[in-house]
Coordinates of C-alpha atoms and ligand atoms in Angstrom, one line a residue:
M1 CA 19.3 3.1 59.2
D2 CA 19.2 0.1 61.6
L3 CA 19.8 -3.0 59.4
T4 CA 19.4 -5.3 62.3
E5 CA 15.6 -4.9 62.0
P6 CA 14.1 -8.0 60.4
S7 CA 13.9 -7.3 56.7
T8 CA 10.9 -8.1 54.6
R9 CA 11.1 -9.4 51.0
I10 CA 9.1 -7.0 48.9
S11 CA 8.2 -6.6 45.3
V12 CA 7.5 -3.3 43.8
I13 CA 5.7 -3.4 40.5
G14 CA 6.3 -0.6 38.2
A15 CA 9.6 1.3 38.0
G16 CA 8.3 4.8 37.4
H17 CA 8.6 7.7 39.6
V18 CA 6.6 6.4 42.6
G19 CA 7.8 2.8 42.2
L20 CA 11.5 3.7 41.9
V21 CA 11.5 6.0 45.0
T22 CA 9.5 3.4 46.9
G23 CA 11.6 0.5 46.0
A24 CA 14.9 2.3 46.5
C25 CA 14.0 3.8 49.7
L26 CA 12.6 0.4 51.1
A27 CA 15.9 -1.3 50.0
Q28 CA 17.9 1.5 51.7
A29 CA 15.8 0.9 55.0
G30 CA 17.1 -2.7 54.9
H31 CA 14.3 -4.7 53.1
I32 CA 14.9 -7.0 50.2
V33 CA 13.4 -5.4 47.2
T34 CA 12.7 -6.7 43.7
M35 CA 11.5 -4.2 41.2
V36 CA 9.3 -5.4 38.3
E37 CA 9.3 -3.3 35.1
N38 CA 7.7 -4.6 31.8
D39 CA 9.0 -1.8 29.5
S40 CA 12.1 -3.7 28.1
A41 CA 14.0 -0.6 27.2
R42 CA 13.5 1.0 30.7
L43 CA 14.4 -2.4 32.4
A44 CA 17.6 -2.7 30.3
G45 CA 18.7 0.9 31.3
L46 CA 18.0 0.0 35.0
R47 CA 20.0 -3.2 34.7
Q48 CA 23.0 -1.7 33.1
S49 CA 26.1 -0.6 35.2
P50 CA 25.9 2.1 36.2
P51 CA 22.0 1.9 36.1
N52 CA 20.2 4.6 34.1
V53 CA 17.4 6.2 36.1
P54 CA 15.0 7.7 33.6
I55 CA 13.4 10.1 35.9
Y56 CA 14.5 13.4 37.2
E57 CA 14.3 13.3 41.0
P58 CA 17.2 14.8 43.1
G59 CA 19.2 12.0 44.7
L60 CA 17.4 9.1 43.0
Q61 CA 20.1 8.2 40.4
Q62 CA 22.8 8.2 43.2
L63 CA 20.6 6.1 45.6
V64 CA 19.7 3.6 42.9
E65 CA 23.5 3.4 41.7
H66 CA 24.5 3.0 45.3
L67 CA 22.1 0.1 46.0
C68 CA 22.9 -1.7 42.8
L69 CA 26.6 -1.4 43.5
E70 CA 26.8 -1.9 47.3
A71 CA 23.7 -4.0 48.0
P72 CA 22.7 -6.0 44.9
E73 CA 21.2 -8.7 47.2
R74 CA 18.8 -6.2 48.4
F75 CA 17.8 -4.4 45.2
R76 CA 17.3 -5.9 41.8
F77 CA 15.2 -5.6 38.6
T78 CA 13.2 -8.2 36.7
D79 CA 10.3 -8.3 34.3
S80 CA 8.5 -11.2 36.0
I81 CA 5.6 -10.7 38.4
R82 CA 5.4 -14.5 38.7
E83 CA 8.9 -14.9 39.8
V84 CA 8.9 -12.1 42.5
V85 CA 5.5 -13.1 44.0
A86 CA 6.8 -16.5 44.5
D87 CA 9.7 -15.1 46.4
S88 CA 8.2 -12.2 48.4
E89 CA 5.7 -11.5 51.2
A90 CA 4.2 -8.3 49.7
A91 CA 4.0 -6.4 46.5
F92 CA 3.5 -2.7 46.0
I93 CA 1.5 -1.8 43.0
C94 CA 3.1 1.4 41.6
V95 CA 1.8 1.3 37.9
G96 CA 0.3 4.4 36.2
T97 CA -3.2 5.4 36.6
P98 CA -3.5 7.9 33.7
Q99 CA -6.5 10.2 33.2
G100 CA -9.2 8.8 31.0
E101 CA -11.3 10.8 28.6
T102 CA -13.9 12.1 31.0
G103 CA -11.5 12.7 33.9
E104 CA -11.8 9.1 35.4
A105 CA -8.7 7.2 36.6
N106 CA -7.8 4.5 34.0
L107 CA -7.3 1.4 36.1
F108 CA -6.4 -0.9 33.4
Y109 CA -2.8 -1.5 34.5
V110 CA -3.9 -2.0 38.1
E111 CA -6.3 -4.6 37.1
R112 CA -3.6 -6.4 34.8
V113 CA -1.2 -6.5 37.7
A114 CA -3.9 -7.8 40.1
T115 CA -4.6 -10.5 37.8
E116 CA -1.0 -11.5 37.3
I117 CA -0.3 -11.4 41.0
A118 CA -3.3 -13.8 41.6
E119 CA -2.0 -16.1 38.8
A120 CA 1.4 -16.1 40.5
L121 CA -0.3 -17.0 43.9
V122 CA -2.0 -20.0 42.1
A123 CA 1.4 -21.1 40.7
S124 CA 3.3 -20.7 43.9
G125 CA 0.6 -21.6 46.4
R126 CA 1.9 -18.7 48.5
E127 CA -0.6 -17.8 51.3
H128 CA -1.2 -14.5 53.2
F129 CA 0.3 -12.4 50.3
V130 CA -0.2 -8.7 50.8
V131 CA -1.1 -6.6 47.8
I132 CA -0.5 -2.9 48.5
E133 CA -1.9 -0.2 46.3
K134 CA 0.5 2.7 46.2
S135 CA -0.6 4.2 42.9
T136 CA -3.2 6.9 43.3
V137 CA -6.5 5.2 42.7
P138 CA -10.1 6.2 43.4
V139 CA -11.9 4.9 46.5
R140 CA -13.1 1.3 46.1
T141 CA -10.3 0.3 43.9
G142 CA -9.2 -2.0 46.7
E143 CA -12.4 -3.8 46.6
A144 CA -12.1 -4.2 42.7
V145 CA -8.6 -5.6 43.2
R146 CA -9.9 -8.1 45.7
R147 CA -12.8 -9.2 43.4
T148 CA -10.4 -9.5 40.4
M149 CA -8.0 -11.6 42.4
E150 CA -10.7 -13.8 43.8
R151 CA -12.0 -14.5 40.4
V152 CA -8.7 -15.7 39.2
L153 CA -8.3 -18.0 42.3
R154 CA -11.7 -19.4 41.9
R155 CA -11.1 -20.1 38.2
H156 CA -8.1 -22.3 39.4
G157 CA -10.1 -23.9 42.3
K158 CA -7.9 -22.0 44.7
D159 CA -10.7 -19.9 46.6
E160 CA -9.4 -20.7 49.9
L161 CA -5.9 -19.1 49.4
P162 CA -5.9 -16.2 51.8
F163 CA -4.4 -12.9 50.8
E164 CA -4.8 -9.2 51.9
V165 CA -5.4 -5.9 50.0
V166 CA -3.9 -2.9 51.6
S167 CA -4.0 0.8 50.6
N168 CA -0.9 2.9 51.3
P169 CA -1.1 6.1 49.3
E170 CA 2.0 8.0 48.6
F171 CA 2.5 11.7 49.5
L172 CA 5.6 12.3 47.4
A173 CA 6.1 15.6 45.8
E174 CA 8.4 15.9 42.8
G175 CA 11.9 17.2 43.7
T176 CA 11.6 16.2 47.4
A177 CA 10.4 12.6 46.9
L178 CA 13.2 10.8 48.6
R179 CA 13.0 13.1 51.7
D180 CA 9.1 12.7 51.7
F181 CA 9.5 8.9 51.7
M182 CA 12.3 8.6 54.3
S183 CA 11.0 11.3 56.6
P184 CA 7.2 11.4 56.1
D185 CA 4.7 13.5 58.0
R186 CA 2.3 10.7 58.1
I187 CA 2.0 7.1 56.8
V188 CA -1.4 6.1 56.0
V189 CA -2.4 2.5 55.8
G190 CA -5.8 1.0 55.0
V191 CA -6.1 -2.7 56.0
E192 CA -8.6 -5.5 56.0
S193 CA -7.1 -7.3 59.1
T194 CA -4.6 -7.0 61.9
S195 CA -2.1 -9.1 60.1
G196 CA -2.1 -6.7 57.2
A197 CA -1.4 -3.8 59.8
E198 CA 1.4 -5.9 61.2
M199 CA 3.0 -6.4 57.9
M200 CA 2.8 -2.7 57.1
R201 CA 4.3 -1.8 60.5
R202 CA 7.1 -4.2 59.9
I203 CA 7.8 -2.6 56.4
Y204 CA 7.8 1.1 57.8
E205 CA 9.4 0.3 61.2
P206 CA 13.0 1.2 60.0
I207 CA 11.7 4.4 58.5
I208 CA 9.8 5.5 61.5
K209 CA 12.7 4.6 63.8
S210 CA 15.4 6.3 61.8
N211 CA 13.9 9.7 62.4
A212 CA 15.7 11.2 59.4
D213 CA 15.7 15.0 59.5
G214 CA 15.4 14.9 63.3
K215 CA 11.6 15.2 63.0
S216 CA 9.3 13.7 65.6
E217 CA 8.1 10.2 64.8
P218 CA 5.6 10.3 62.0
E219 CA 2.0 9.2 62.9
I220 CA 1.1 5.8 61.3
L221 CA -2.6 5.9 60.7
I222 CA -4.1 2.5 60.4
T223 CA -7.5 2.6 58.9
D224 CA -9.9 0.8 56.5
V225 CA -9.0 0.5 52.8
Q226 CA -11.7 2.8 51.6
S227 CA -10.6 5.5 54.0
A228 CA -7.0 5.3 53.1
E229 CA -7.9 5.6 49.4
L230 CA -10.1 8.7 50.2
I231 CA -7.4 10.3 52.2
K232 CA -5.1 10.5 49.1
H233 CA -7.8 12.0 46.8
A234 CA -9.1 14.3 49.5
S235 CA -5.7 15.6 50.5
N236 CA -4.6 16.5 46.9
S237 CA -8.0 18.0 46.1
F238 CA -7.9 20.0 49.4
L239 CA -4.5 21.4 48.5
A240 CA -5.7 22.2 44.9
L241 CA -8.7 23.8 46.4
R242 CA -6.5 26.1 48.6
I243 CA -4.7 27.2 45.4
S244 CA -7.9 27.9 43.6
F245 CA -9.3 29.7 46.7
I246 CA -6.4 32.0 46.9
N247 CA -6.4 32.6 43.1
A248 CA -10.1 33.6 43.2
V249 CA -9.3 35.9 46.1
A250 CA -6.4 37.4 44.1
N251 CA -8.9 38.2 41.4
I252 CA -11.1 40.0 43.9
C253 CA -8.0 41.8 45.1
E254 CA -7.4 43.1 41.6
R255 CA -10.8 44.5 41.4
A256 CA -10.9 45.9 45.0
G257 CA -7.4 47.4 45.0
A258 CA -6.1 45.1 47.6
D259 CA -2.9 42.9 47.5
I260 CA -3.1 39.1 47.5
R261 CA 0.3 38.8 49.0
E262 CA -0.7 40.7 52.1
V263 CA -4.1 39.0 52.2
A264 CA -2.5 35.5 52.0
R265 CA -0.1 36.4 54.7
G266 CA -2.8 37.6 57.0
M267 CA -4.8 34.6 56.4
G268 CA -1.9 32.2 56.9
L269 CA -1.1 33.7 60.3
D270 CA -4.2 32.0 61.7
P271 CA -2.8 28.6 62.8
R272 CA -6.1 27.0 61.7
I273 CA -5.4 28.0 58.1
G274 CA -1.5 28.1 58.0
P275 CA 0.7 29.6 55.4
H276 CA 1.1 26.8 52.9
F277 CA -0.4 26.4 49.5
L278 CA -1.7 30.0 49.5
K279 CA 0.5 31.3 46.7
A280 CA -1.6 33.0 43.9
G281 CA -0.4 32.8 40.3
V282 CA -1.1 31.0 37.1
G283 CA -2.5 28.0 39.0
F284 CA -1.5 24.5 39.8
G285 CA -0.1 22.0 37.3
G286 CA 1.8 18.8 37.4
Y287 CA 0.9 15.2 36.9
C288 CA -1.0 14.9 40.1
F289 CA -3.2 17.7 41.0
P290 CA -5.2 18.2 37.8
K291 CA -5.6 14.4 37.4
D292 CA -6.6 13.7 41.0
V293 CA -9.1 16.5 41.3
A294 CA -10.7 15.4 38.1
A295 CA -10.7 11.7 39.2
F296 CA -12.2 12.6 42.6
Y297 CA -14.9 14.5 41.0
H298 CA -15.6 11.7 38.6
I299 CA -15.8 9.0 41.4
S300 CA -18.0 11.4 43.6
K301 CA -20.5 11.4 40.6
E302 CA -20.4 7.7 40.3
L303 CA -21.1 7.4 43.9
G304 CA -24.2 9.5 43.5
Y305 CA -22.8 12.8 45.2
P306 CA -21.4 15.1 42.5
F307 CA -18.8 17.1 44.4
E308 CA -19.4 20.3 42.4
L309 CA -16.9 22.3 44.5
L310 CA -14.2 20.3 42.7
K311 CA -15.3 21.2 39.3
N312 CA -15.0 24.9 40.3
V313 CA -11.5 24.3 41.6
L314 CA -10.5 23.1 38.1
E315 CA -12.5 26.0 36.4
I316 CA -10.8 28.6 38.5
N317 CA -7.5 26.9 37.7
E318 CA -8.2 27.2 34.0
G319 CA -9.2 30.8 34.4
Q320 CA -5.8 31.6 35.8
R321 CA -4.2 30.6 32.4
I322 CA -6.8 32.8 30.5
L323 CA -6.1 35.7 32.9
V324 CA -2.5 35.8 31.6
I325 CA -3.8 36.3 28.0
D326 CA -6.2 39.0 29.3
K327 CA -3.4 40.9 31.0
L328 CA -1.2 40.7 27.9
R329 CA -4.1 41.9 25.7
S330 CA -4.7 44.8 27.9
A331 CA -1.0 45.8 27.8
L332 CA -0.3 45.0 24.2
W333 CA -3.7 45.2 22.5
N334 CA -3.6 42.6 19.6
L335 CA -1.5 39.6 20.3
K336 CA -1.2 38.5 16.6
G337 CA 2.3 38.8 15.4
K338 CA 3.7 39.9 18.9
T339 CA 6.6 38.0 20.4
I340 CA 5.9 36.6 23.9
A341 CA 8.9 35.3 26.0
I342 CA 8.0 32.6 28.4
W343 CA 10.3 32.4 31.4
G344 CA 9.9 28.9 33.0
L345 CA 8.2 25.9 31.4
A346 CA 8.4 23.1 34.0
F347 CA 5.2 22.8 36.1
K348 CA 7.3 23.9 39.1
P349 CA 10.9 24.7 39.8
N350 CA 13.6 22.2 40.3
T351 CA 12.1 19.7 37.8
E352 CA 12.1 19.3 34.1
D353 CA 8.7 17.8 34.3
M354 CA 6.2 19.4 31.8
R355 CA 3.2 17.2 32.5
G356 CA 0.2 19.4 33.2
A357 CA 2.5 22.5 33.0
P358 CA 0.7 25.7 33.1
A359 CA 3.2 27.0 30.5
L360 CA 1.8 24.6 27.9
D361 CA -1.7 25.9 28.4
I362 CA -0.5 29.5 28.2
I363 CA 1.5 28.8 25.1
H364 CA -1.4 27.1 23.5
L365 CA -3.7 30.0 24.2
L366 CA -1.2 32.6 22.9
Q367 CA -0.6 30.5 19.8
Q368 CA -4.3 30.5 19.1
E369 CA -4.1 34.4 19.3
G370 CA -1.4 34.3 16.7
A371 CA 1.4 35.3 19.0
L372 CA 5.1 34.0 18.5
I373 CA 6.6 32.2 21.3
V374 CA 10.2 32.2 22.6
A375 CA 11.0 30.4 25.8
Y376 CA 13.6 29.8 28.4
D377 CA 13.7 27.3 31.2
P378 CA 16.8 26.3 33.3
A379 CA 16.0 22.6 33.1
V380 CA 13.8 22.0 30.0
T381 CA 16.0 21.9 27.0
N382 CA 13.9 19.9 24.5
V383 CA 11.5 21.4 22.2
I384 CA 8.1 21.3 24.1
A385 CA 5.6 22.4 21.6
E386 CA 5.4 23.1 18.0
A387 CA 6.8 26.5 16.9
V388 CA 8.3 27.3 20.2
E389 CA 11.8 28.6 20.0
L390 CA 13.9 27.6 23.0
K391 CA 16.6 30.1 24.1
D392 CA 19.5 29.4 26.4
S393 CA 19.1 32.3 28.8
A394 CA 16.5 34.6 30.3
L395 CA 18.1 37.5 28.5
A396 CA 18.3 35.7 25.1
A397 CA 14.5 35.0 25.4
A398 CA 13.7 38.6 26.2
E399 CA 15.7 40.1 23.3
G400 CA 13.2 41.8 20.9
A401 CA 10.2 40.4 22.9
D402 CA 7.0 42.4 23.4
A403 CA 6.4 40.9 26.7
I404 CA 7.8 38.4 29.2
V405 CA 5.5 35.9 31.0
L406 CA 7.2 34.5 34.2
V407 CA 5.4 31.0 34.6
T408 CA 7.7 29.1 36.8
E409 CA 9.4 30.5 39.9
W410 CA 12.9 29.4 39.3
K411 CA 15.4 30.7 41.8
E412 CA 17.5 31.9 38.9
F413 CA 14.7 34.4 38.0
A414 CA 14.4 35.6 41.7
E415 CA 18.1 36.2 41.8
L416 CA 18.5 38.3 38.8
S417 CA 20.5 41.5 39.6
D418 CA 19.2 45.0 39.0
E419 CA 21.8 45.2 36.3
S420 CA 20.6 42.1 34.4
L421 CA 17.0 43.1 34.7
K422 CA 17.8 46.6 33.4
S423 CA 19.6 45.1 30.4
I424 CA 16.6 42.7 29.9
A425 CA 14.1 45.6 29.9
T426 CA 16.3 47.6 27.4
A427 CA 16.7 44.6 25.1
M428 CA 12.9 44.0 24.8
A429 CA 10.8 45.7 22.1
Y430 CA 8.3 46.7 24.9
P431 CA 9.1 45.9 28.5
V432 CA 5.8 44.3 29.5
F433 CA 6.4 41.9 32.4
I434 CA 3.6 39.6 33.6
D435 CA 4.8 37.9 36.7
G436 CA 2.7 34.7 36.9
R437 CA 4.1 33.8 40.3
N438 CA 4.4 37.1 42.0
L439 CA 8.2 36.3 42.2
L440 CA 9.5 39.8 41.8
E441 CA 9.0 43.1 43.7
P442 CA 6.6 45.3 41.7
E443 CA 8.2 48.5 42.7
R444 CA 11.7 47.3 42.0
M445 CA 10.6 46.1 38.6
R446 CA 8.9 49.3 37.7
N447 CA 12.0 51.4 38.7
L448 CA 14.1 49.2 36.5
G449 CA 11.9 50.0 33.6
F450 CA 9.4 47.4 33.3
E451 CA 5.6 47.7 32.9
Y452 CA 5.0 45.2 35.7
H453 CA 1.7 43.2 36.2
G454 CA 1.5 40.6 39.1
I455 CA -1.5 38.3 39.9
G456 CA -3.7 40.1 42.5
V457 CA -1.0 42.5 43.2
R458 CA -1.9 46.1 44.1
R459 CA -1.2 48.4 41.1
N460 CA 0.4 51.3 42.9
T461 CA 3.0 49.3 44.9
Ligands
UDX1 C1 1.7 17.1 44.6 C2 1.5 16.9 46.2 O1 2.2 17.9 46.9 C3 2.1 15.6 46.6 O2 1.9 15.4 48.0 C4 1.3 14.3 45.9 O3 1.8 13.2 46.2 C5 1.6 14.7 44.4 O4 1.1 15.9 44.0 P1 3.6 17.8 43.1 O5 2.7 17.7 41.9 O6 5.0 17.3 42.9 O7 3.1 17.2 44.5 O8 3.9 19.4 43.3 P2 3.5 20.5 44.4 O9 4.7 21.1 44.9 O10 2.4 20.1 45.3 O11 2.8 21.7 43.4 C6 1.7 21.4 42.6 C7 1.4 22.6 41.7 O12 0.8 23.6 42.6 C8 2.5 23.3 41.1 O13 2.1 23.7 39.8 C9 2.7 24.6 41.9 O14 3.3 25.6 41.2 C10 1.3 24.8 42.3 N1 1.2 25.7 43.6 C11 1.6 25.2 44.7 C12 0.7 26.9 43.5 O15 0.2 27.4 42.4 N2 0.5 27.7 44.7 C13 0.9 27.2 45.9 O16 0.8 27.9 46.9 C14 1.5 25.8 45.9

């Protein structure tokens, strides 16, 4: 990283997943970053030595530790928005935008932060401050942030104080967030003026130039605030749409005697379609996709164009969880009193994050049927739902079970030897195997003694 680049004094508000990754990466890139966190326990943990990063993200603990130790002048923590705004040129808003009751994004925290920033601007008299929305927000939130801040300034007779609102959505996937930030495919920036664009270029310059991963320079797309906001919701919804699309095709494959793995491969070979996000299975989960698709649908209705396709994306996704129960029912008949082993609880491999995890939905549906649940996950070690018995290995979970449902495609499951799989099949009461991610080879599994069912996988392979 070229630290001779002029650095910018930046505040990052909210030390959650997005905020910590953003703040740490920007400090690593040479900027002077102050993180603001209002949860006192979290703040105390981050301030201790070595700091305690309360988030599972590969490399993040090490990076934060390194910065706190080696570059404390460039990376520190506080609880005061007022203090940091007085001392910085721009603030990234990285607070949560949880899902409300009807799918809408709850923007309470964004509004509160916008108000506090405006109050800090009044107190410090700082001009041309740049407020950057990083949290995922519905289109036109930038406008609402501006209105909120203007109201505060007006109340204090400071209407003339110029400031800028920028939208700079994050595209960080859990597990690869540091790489996604330091070596992005694209940087999207929605601005109100050329000076906002200049500030964002200055912030991202060292990252663009560092060319981490040896990739070609990422495109920095400068657009208006509304378009940038929409790019985020539209991108996540489109990826979710691809997953629901392929899952619907998988369901047709099952009825038509085709195989989704080959169909997806054939589709993905068309460069206009491409191979990514075409893996059929129990559907998408996580903190982002379900919430973002619902929020996008909600805002589309508010704008007078109900985007019904998105509703369908969510319905197909729910259907994939039910599909697992149907498959178990047709293999085991009644599920009441049967023991089902769940392999994989996290919403995707290489994380312990259970938010929006398909496993939670499947466990809930199975418990409604009266099934008993045992589970194993290489990373999740805390009890995750009532009456779920956690085991410490794939084999231990399978012992005496009537069926295994593989929900998360951990490498550990893919790498199980023939020998291990054989002993697992023998240890089960009945060797039904529902492969919710099409991770294992059907023929191999059948030869090893399982009654194997994939998702959209041809029966006679
Ligand atoms: C996602 C986006 O990828 C990221 O750009 C955004 O900023 C946040 O949301 P993340 O939720 O971490 O990231 O996970 P991702 O790897 O995208 O997977 C989401 C879900 O889709 C997982 O449950 C995964 O299992 C599922 N999935 C993904 C499929 O079912 N099939 C696929 O082909 C791909």
